[in-house]
PDB file of C-alpha atoms in Angstrom:
ATOM      1  CA  MET A   1      -1.377  -1.123 -27.864  1.00  0.00           C
ATOM      2  CA  ALA A   2       1.790   0.245 -29.436  1.00  0.00           C
ATOM      3  CA  ALA A   3       1.776   0.247 -33.208  1.00  0.00           C
ATOM      4  CA  SER A   4       5.178  -1.423 -33.283  1.00  0.00           C
ATOM      5  CA  GLU A   5       4.231  -4.339 -31.022  1.00  0.00           C
ATOM      6  CA  GLY A   6       4.897  -7.604 -32.801  1.00  0.00           C
ATOM      7  CA  PHE A   7       6.410  -5.796 -35.801  1.00  0.00           C
ATOM      8  CA  THR A   8       9.625  -7.165 -37.297  1.00  0.00           C
ATOM      9  CA  PRO A   9      11.635  -4.665 -39.378  1.00  0.00           C
ATOM     10  CA  GLU A  10      12.161  -5.716 -42.987  1.00  0.00           C
ATOM     11  CA  SER A  11      15.944  -5.583 -42.610  1.00  0.00           C
ATOM     12  CA  GLU A  12      15.800  -7.911 -39.588  1.00  0.00           C
ATOM     13  CA  ARG A  13      13.633 -10.411 -41.448  1.00  0.00           C
ATOM     14  CA  ILE A  14      16.013 -10.409 -44.410  1.00  0.00           C
ATOM     15  CA  THR A  15      19.047 -10.672 -42.139  1.00  0.00           C
ATOM     16  CA  ARG A  16      17.557 -13.741 -40.453  1.00  0.00           C
ATOM     17  CA  ARG A  17      16.735 -15.376 -43.778  1.00  0.00           C
ATOM     18  CA  LEU A  18      20.177 -14.766 -45.305  1.00  0.00           C
ATOM     19  CA  ARG A  19      21.927 -15.813 -42.084  1.00  0.00           C
ATOM     20  CA  ASP A  20      20.008 -19.099 -42.032  1.00  0.00           C
ATOM     21  CA  GLU A  21      20.755 -19.733 -45.715  1.00  0.00           C
ATOM     22  CA  ILE A  22      24.474 -19.179 -45.123  1.00  0.00           C
ATOM     23  CA  VAL A  23      24.695 -21.253 -41.944  1.00  0.00           C
ATOM     24  CA  ASP A  24      22.509 -24.029 -43.407  1.00  0.00           C
ATOM     25  CA  GLY A  25      24.709 -24.176 -46.507  1.00  0.00           C
ATOM     26  CA  VAL A  26      22.094 -22.991 -48.993  1.00  0.00           C
ATOM     27  CA  ARG A  27      24.448 -20.160 -49.952  1.00  0.00           C
ATOM     28  CA  GLY A  28      27.948 -21.582 -50.121  1.00  0.00           C
ATOM     29  CA  PRO A  29      31.286 -19.859 -49.496  1.00  0.00           C
ATOM     30  CA  GLY A  30      32.069 -17.298 -52.190  1.00  0.00           C
ATOM     31  CA  SER A  31      28.439 -16.945 -53.329  1.00  0.00           C
ATOM     32  CA  ARG A  32      27.674 -13.448 -54.572  1.00  0.00           C
ATOM     33  CA  LEU A  33      25.169 -11.325 -52.664  1.00  0.00           C
ATOM     34  CA  VAL A  34      24.121  -8.477 -54.946  1.00  0.00           C
ATOM     35  CA  GLU A  35      21.769  -5.858 -53.493  1.00  0.00           C
ATOM     36  CA  ARG A  36      19.668  -5.446 -56.620  1.00  0.00           C
ATOM     37  CA  GLU A  37      19.288  -9.184 -57.234  1.00  0.00           C
ATOM     38  CA  LEU A  38      18.405  -9.913 -53.619  1.00  0.00           C
ATOM     39  CA  ALA A  39      15.897  -7.075 -53.489  1.00  0.00           C
ATOM     40  CA  GLU A  40      14.175  -8.369 -56.627  1.00  0.00           C
ATOM     41  CA  SER A  41      14.058 -11.987 -55.443  1.00  0.00           C
ATOM     42  CA  LEU A  42      12.785 -11.027 -51.977  1.00  0.00           C
ATOM     43  CA  GLY A  43      10.316  -8.433 -53.226  1.00  0.00           C
ATOM     44  CA  VAL A  44      11.719  -5.557 -51.177  1.00  0.00           C
ATOM     45  CA  SER A  45      13.613  -2.325 -51.752  1.00  0.00           C
ATOM     46  CA  ARG A  46      17.409  -2.266 -51.745  1.00  0.00           C
ATOM     47  CA  LEU A  47      17.678  -0.387 -48.423  1.00  0.00           C
ATOM     48  CA  PRO A  48      16.731  -3.273 -46.077  1.00  0.00           C
ATOM     49  CA  VAL A  49      18.949  -5.606 -48.117  1.00  0.00           C
ATOM     50  CA  ARG A  50      21.844  -3.192 -47.695  1.00  0.00           C
ATOM     51  CA  GLU A  51      21.218  -3.037 -43.943  1.00  0.00           C
ATOM     52  CA  ALA A  52      21.028  -6.837 -43.740  1.00  0.00           C
ATOM     53  CA  LEU A  53      24.347  -7.233 -45.552  1.00  0.00           C
ATOM     54  CA  ARG A  54      25.993  -4.740 -43.205  1.00  0.00           C
ATOM     55  CA  THR A  55      24.765  -6.737 -40.222  1.00  0.00           C
ATOM     56  CA  LEU A  56      26.062 -10.000 -41.683  1.00  0.00           C
ATOM     57  CA  VAL A  57      29.440  -8.386 -42.372  1.00  0.00           C
ATOM     58  CA  SER A  58      29.608  -7.337 -38.710  1.00  0.00           C
ATOM     59  CA  GLU A  59      28.713 -10.906 -37.680  1.00  0.00           C
ATOM     60  CA  GLY A  60      31.584 -12.321 -39.724  1.00  0.00           C
ATOM     61  CA  LEU A  61      29.503 -14.322 -42.216  1.00  0.00           C
ATOM     62  CA  VAL A  62      29.821 -12.012 -45.228  1.00  0.00           C
ATOM     63  CA  THR A  63      32.785 -10.275 -46.876  1.00  0.00           C
ATOM     64  CA  PRO A  64      32.054  -6.851 -48.428  1.00  0.00           C
ATOM     65  CA  ARG A  65      33.005  -5.990 -51.967  1.00  0.00           C
ATOM     66  CA  PRO A  66      33.110  -2.575 -53.670  1.00  0.00           C
ATOM     67  CA  ARG A  67      29.853  -0.731 -54.292  1.00  0.00           C
ATOM     68  CA  THR A  68      26.666  -2.768 -53.917  1.00  0.00           C
ATOM     69  CA  TRP A  69      27.546  -6.422 -53.464  1.00  0.00           C
ATOM     70  CA  ALA A  70      29.267  -8.851 -51.138  1.00  0.00           C
ATOM     71  CA  VAL A  71      30.129 -12.559 -50.945  1.00  0.00           C
ATOM     72  CA  VAL A  72      29.519 -15.306 -48.422  1.00  0.00           C
ATOM     73  CA  ARG A  73      32.666 -15.547 -46.369  1.00  0.00           C
ATOM     74  CA  GLU A  74      35.160 -18.261 -47.227  1.00  0.00           C
ATOM     75  CA  PHE A  75      36.606 -19.360 -43.889  1.00  0.00           C
ATOM     76  CA  THR A  76      40.291 -20.249 -44.109  1.00  0.00           C
ATOM     77  CA  THR A  77      42.067 -22.906 -42.072  1.00  0.00           C
ATOM     78  CA  SER A  78      43.476 -20.071 -39.970  1.00  0.00           C
ATOM     79  CA  ASP A  79      39.972 -18.600 -39.463  1.00  0.00           C
ATOM     80  CA  ILE A  80      38.699 -21.963 -38.237  1.00  0.00           C
ATOM     81  CA  ALA A  81      41.665 -22.401 -35.888  1.00  0.00           C
ATOM     82  CA  ASP A  82      41.176 -18.911 -34.419  1.00  0.00           C
ATOM     83  CA  LEU A  83      37.461 -19.440 -33.942  1.00  0.00           C
ATOM     84  CA  ASP A  84      38.026 -22.847 -32.399  1.00  0.00           C
ATOM     85  CA  GLU A  85      40.517 -21.439 -29.879  1.00  0.00           C
ATOM     86  CA  VAL A  86      38.080 -18.757 -28.743  1.00  0.00           C
ATOM     87  CA  ARG A  87      35.179 -21.186 -28.685  1.00  0.00           C
ATOM     88  CA  SER A  88      37.185 -23.650 -26.597  1.00  0.00           C
ATOM     89  CA  GLY A  89      37.856 -21.045 -23.931  1.00  0.00           C
ATOM     90  CA  LEU A  90      34.267 -19.811 -23.805  1.00  0.00           C
ATOM     91  CA  GLU A  91      32.641 -23.225 -23.808  1.00  0.00           C
ATOM     92  CA  THR A  92      34.981 -24.880 -21.330  1.00  0.00           C
ATOM     93  CA  LEU A  93      34.048 -22.147 -18.859  1.00  0.00           C
ATOM     94  CA  GLY A  94      30.386 -22.113 -19.904  1.00  0.00           C
ATOM     95  CA  PHE A  95      29.847 -25.848 -19.462  1.00  0.00           C
ATOM     96  CA  ARG A  96      31.561 -25.880 -16.076  1.00  0.00           C
ATOM     97  CA  LEU A  97      29.464 -22.971 -14.806  1.00  0.00           C
ATOM     98  CA  ALA A  98      26.286 -24.514 -16.229  1.00  0.00           C
ATOM     99  CA  ALA A  99      26.958 -27.677 -14.233  1.00  0.00           C
ATOM    100  CA  GLN A 100      27.350 -25.609 -11.095  1.00  0.00           C
ATOM    101  CA  ARG A 101      24.597 -23.014 -11.560  1.00  0.00           C
ATOM    102  CA  HIS A 102      21.777 -24.490 -13.653  1.00  0.00           C
ATOM    103  CA  THR A 103      18.183 -24.163 -12.513  1.00  0.00           C
ATOM    104  CA  ARG A 104      15.404 -26.707 -12.929  1.00  0.00           C
ATOM    105  CA  GLU A 105      13.757 -24.558 -15.609  1.00  0.00           C
ATOM    106  CA  GLY A 106      17.051 -24.157 -17.450  1.00  0.00           C
ATOM    107  CA  LEU A 107      17.703 -27.873 -17.296  1.00  0.00           C
ATOM    108  CA  GLU A 108      14.275 -28.542 -18.800  1.00  0.00           C
ATOM    109  CA  ARG A 109      15.077 -26.203 -21.693  1.00  0.00           C
ATOM    110  CA  LEU A 110      18.382 -27.962 -22.239  1.00  0.00           C
ATOM    111  CA  ARG A 111      16.685 -31.392 -22.225  1.00  0.00           C
ATOM    112  CA  ALA A 112      14.219 -30.151 -24.840  1.00  0.00           C
ATOM    113  CA  THR A 113      17.046 -29.091 -27.177  1.00  0.00           C
ATOM    114  CA  VAL A 114      18.745 -32.483 -26.807  1.00  0.00           C
ATOM    115  CA  ASP A 115      15.487 -34.336 -27.521  1.00  0.00           C
ATOM    116  CA  ALA A 116      14.855 -32.172 -30.591  1.00  0.00           C
ATOM    117  CA  GLU A 117      18.367 -32.817 -31.855  1.00  0.00           C
ATOM    118  CA  LEU A 118      18.123 -36.583 -31.295  1.00  0.00           C
ATOM    119  CA  ASP A 119      14.779 -36.731 -33.116  1.00  0.00           C
ATOM    120  CA  ALA A 120      16.135 -34.742 -36.058  1.00  0.00           C
ATOM    121  CA  ALA A 121      19.357 -36.763 -36.227  1.00  0.00           C
ATOM    122  CA  ARG A 122      17.449 -40.057 -36.251  1.00  0.00           C
ATOM    123  CA  ALA A 123      15.263 -38.669 -39.036  1.00  0.00           C
ATOM    124  CA  ASP A 124      18.430 -37.615 -40.919  1.00  0.00           C
ATOM    125  CA  ASP A 125      17.176 -34.007 -40.973  1.00  0.00           C
ATOM    126  CA  ALA A 126      20.519 -32.203 -41.095  1.00  0.00           C
ATOM    127  CA  VAL A 127      19.215 -28.638 -40.974  1.00  0.00           C
ATOM    128  CA  ARG A 128      16.955 -29.254 -37.987  1.00  0.00           C
ATOM    129  CA  ALA A 129      19.615 -31.299 -36.168  1.00  0.00           C
ATOM    130  CA  ARG A 130      22.309 -28.657 -36.626  1.00  0.00           C
ATOM    131  CA  ARG A 131      19.987 -25.870 -35.533  1.00  0.00           C
ATOM    132  CA  ALA A 132      19.106 -27.838 -32.407  1.00  0.00           C
ATOM    133  CA  ALA A 133      22.812 -28.459 -31.783  1.00  0.00           C
ATOM    134  CA  ALA A 134      23.480 -24.723 -31.941  1.00  0.00           C
ATOM    135  CA  ALA A 135      20.540 -24.115 -29.594  1.00  0.00           C
ATOM    136  CA  PHE A 136      22.050 -26.627 -27.153  1.00  0.00           C
ATOM    137  CA  HIS A 137      25.301 -24.688 -26.938  1.00  0.00           C
ATOM    138  CA  GLU A 138      23.508 -21.345 -26.625  1.00  0.00           C
ATOM    139  CA  THR A 139      21.327 -22.734 -23.836  1.00  0.00           C
ATOM    140  CA  VAL A 140      24.353 -24.041 -21.960  1.00  0.00           C
ATOM    141  CA  VAL A 141      25.886 -20.557 -21.993  1.00  0.00           C
ATOM    142  CA  SER A 142      22.635 -19.083 -20.684  1.00  0.00           C
ATOM    143  CA  LEU A 143      22.686 -21.623 -17.815  1.00  0.00           C
ATOM    144  CA  ALA A 144      26.160 -20.407 -16.842  1.00  0.00           C
ATOM    145  CA  ALA A 145      24.476 -17.276 -15.450  1.00  0.00           C
ATOM    146  CA  ASN A 146      27.365 -14.991 -16.388  1.00  0.00           C
ATOM    147  CA  GLU A 147      26.213 -11.917 -18.290  1.00  0.00           C
ATOM    148  CA  LEU A 148      29.623 -11.111 -19.765  1.00  0.00           C
ATOM    149  CA  LEU A 149      29.959 -14.675 -21.048  1.00  0.00           C
ATOM    150  CA  ASN A 150      26.487 -14.384 -22.591  1.00  0.00           C
ATOM    151  CA  GLU A 151      27.461 -11.089 -24.208  1.00  0.00           C
ATOM    152  CA  LEU A 152      30.585 -12.584 -25.751  1.00  0.00           C
ATOM    153  CA  GLU A 153      28.577 -15.573 -27.029  1.00  0.00           C
ATOM    154  CA  ARG A 154      26.058 -13.245 -28.702  1.00  0.00           C
ATOM    155  CA  VAL A 155      28.863 -11.399 -30.505  1.00  0.00           C
ATOM    156  CA  LEU A 156      30.213 -14.687 -31.867  1.00  0.00           C
ATOM    157  CA  ARG A 157      26.895 -16.495 -32.269  1.00  0.00           C
ATOM    158  CA  SER A 158      26.644 -16.474 -36.067  1.00  0.00           C
ATOM    159  CA  ARG A 159      30.208 -17.694 -36.557  1.00  0.00           C
ATOM    160  CA  LEU A 160      29.742 -20.339 -33.882  1.00  0.00           C
ATOM    161  CA  ARG A 161      26.536 -21.501 -35.592  1.00  0.00           C
ATOM    162  CA  TRP A 162      28.517 -21.853 -38.814  1.00  0.00           C
ATOM    163  CA  LEU A 163      31.290 -23.790 -37.061  1.00  0.00           C
ATOM    164  CA  LEU A 164      28.798 -26.097 -35.329  1.00  0.00           C
ATOM    165  CA  GLY A 165      27.277 -26.900 -38.712  1.00  0.00           C
ATOM    166  CA  GLN A 166      30.494 -28.376 -40.095  1.00  0.00           C
ATOM    167  CA  HIS A 167      29.763 -31.945 -39.016  1.00  0.00           C
ATOM    168  CA  ASP A 168      28.034 -34.761 -40.882  1.00  0.00           C
ATOM    169  CA  ASP A 169      27.631 -37.424 -38.180  1.00  0.00           C
ATOM    170  CA  LEU A 170      24.406 -35.970 -36.793  1.00  0.00           C
ATOM    171  CA  LEU A 171      23.638 -38.767 -34.357  1.00  0.00           C
ATOM    172  CA  ALA A 172      27.163 -38.892 -32.894  1.00  0.00           C
ATOM    173  CA  VAL A 173      27.015 -35.182 -32.078  1.00  0.00           C
ATOM    174  CA  ALA A 174      23.524 -35.518 -30.606  1.00  0.00           C
ATOM    175  CA  LEU A 175      24.680 -38.381 -28.388  1.00  0.00           C
ATOM    176  CA  GLU A 176      27.656 -36.324 -27.200  1.00  0.00           C
ATOM    177  CA  HIS A 177      25.216 -33.552 -26.285  1.00  0.00           C
ATOM    178  CA  ASP A 178      23.036 -36.068 -24.453  1.00  0.00           C
ATOM    179  CA  ALA A 179      26.032 -37.214 -22.395  1.00  0.00           C
ATOM    180  CA  LEU A 180      26.928 -33.596 -21.618  1.00  0.00           C
ATOM    181  CA  TYR A 181      23.358 -32.905 -20.552  1.00  0.00           C
ATOM    182  CA  ARG A 182      23.438 -35.826 -18.120  1.00  0.00           C
ATOM    183  CA  ALA A 183      26.733 -34.690 -16.593  1.00  0.00           C
ATOM    184  CA  ILE A 184      25.406 -31.126 -16.227  1.00  0.00           C
ATOM    185  CA  ALA A 185      22.193 -32.399 -14.632  1.00  0.00           C
ATOM    186  CA  ALA A 186      24.277 -34.421 -12.152  1.00  0.00           C
ATOM    187  CA  ARG A 187      26.431 -31.342 -11.391  1.00  0.00           C
ATOM    188  CA  ASP A 188      29.450 -33.536 -12.134  1.00  0.00           C
ATOM    189  CA  VAL A 189      31.883 -30.750 -13.037  1.00  0.00           C
ATOM    190  CA  ASP A 190      34.904 -33.014 -13.543  1.00  0.00           C
ATOM    191  CA  HIS A 191      32.998 -35.288 -15.939  1.00  0.00           C
ATOM    192  CA  VAL A 192      31.615 -32.256 -17.784  1.00  0.00           C
ATOM    193  CA  GLN A 193      35.187 -31.012 -18.242  1.00  0.00           C
ATOM    194  CA  GLU A 194      36.264 -34.378 -19.645  1.00  0.00           C
ATOM    195  CA  LEU A 195      33.285 -34.606 -22.004  1.00  0.00           C
ATOM    196  CA  VAL A 196      33.538 -31.050 -23.289  1.00  0.00           C
ATOM    197  CA  LEU A 197      37.223 -31.449 -24.147  1.00  0.00           C
ATOM    198  CA  HIS A 198      36.378 -34.575 -26.164  1.00  0.00           C
ATOM    199  CA  HIS A 199      33.429 -32.791 -27.789  1.00  0.00           C
ATOM    200  CA  LEU A 200      35.587 -29.831 -28.800  1.00  0.00           C
ATOM    201  CA  ALA A 201      38.187 -32.185 -30.278  1.00  0.00           C
ATOM    202  CA  THR A 202      35.657 -34.064 -32.427  1.00  0.00           C
ATOM    203  CA  SER A 203      34.107 -30.783 -33.572  1.00  0.00           C
ATOM    204  CA  ARG A 204      37.529 -29.388 -34.496  1.00  0.00           C
ATOM    205  CA  SER A 205      38.354 -32.517 -36.489  1.00  0.00           C
ATOM    206  CA  ALA A 206      35.021 -32.384 -38.345  1.00  0.00           C
ATOM    207  CA  ALA A 207      35.422 -28.710 -39.282  1.00  0.00           C
ATOM    208  CA  LEU A 208      38.971 -29.092 -40.541  1.00  0.00           C
ATOM    209  CA  GLY A 209      38.085 -32.319 -42.356  1.00  0.00           C
ATOM    210  CA  ARG A 210      35.211 -30.737 -44.232  1.00  0.00           C
ATOM    211  CA  HIS A 211      37.308 -27.682 -45.039  1.00  0.00           C
ATOM    212  CA  ALA A 212      40.035 -29.852 -46.559  1.00  0.00           C
ATOM    213  CA  GLN A 213      37.492 -31.918 -48.508  1.00  0.00           C
ATOM    214  CA  GLU A 214      35.809 -28.829 -49.991  1.00  0.00           C
ATOM    215  CA  ARG A 215      39.159 -27.531 -51.223  1.00  0.00           C
ATOM    216  CA  SER A 216      40.528 -30.792 -52.578  1.00  0.00           C
TER     217      SER A 216
END
């Protein structure tokens, strides 16, 4: 058995933890990320922390500062609009292709994400509900069976996870996902198109509304 089998590099573990804390709102926009302080709190050397911060900068969640620190990115109204435009193009195509190309196994995975999101929303578990919502969108793209589309989604995944977390009506979003699942399962491409446009509009409104509220 290879020595590395099952081994997760320290930098990857730290990247995942910091990414989750940013997306889940534990570390808010503008929060300082200082190598030395993070290394001490996480009980690791500064090197894997430095590597993790570089990864998060490349993912668009962190803004670098001189020397050995960074800050959690503060998305502007323009940032949100740009991200929403790109997301709209990717997801409109992704949902349509998923309705046309999904497999039984893929549909089962999608149903499981919807059920998890509904359960979390009804329990008012915001973190779990938003993570399930992000998983729903990622699963839809995988069902589209287009490798280039999947590649583009992976590049944008962290920023899309952040954007998808900007809603407070957990159950409403989960129910929209449930309706989308049913239209995909029925291979009703026209209804999927109608639902996804509505879903994108409500998501856009929620993101801009929260942004304005946080800066008021």
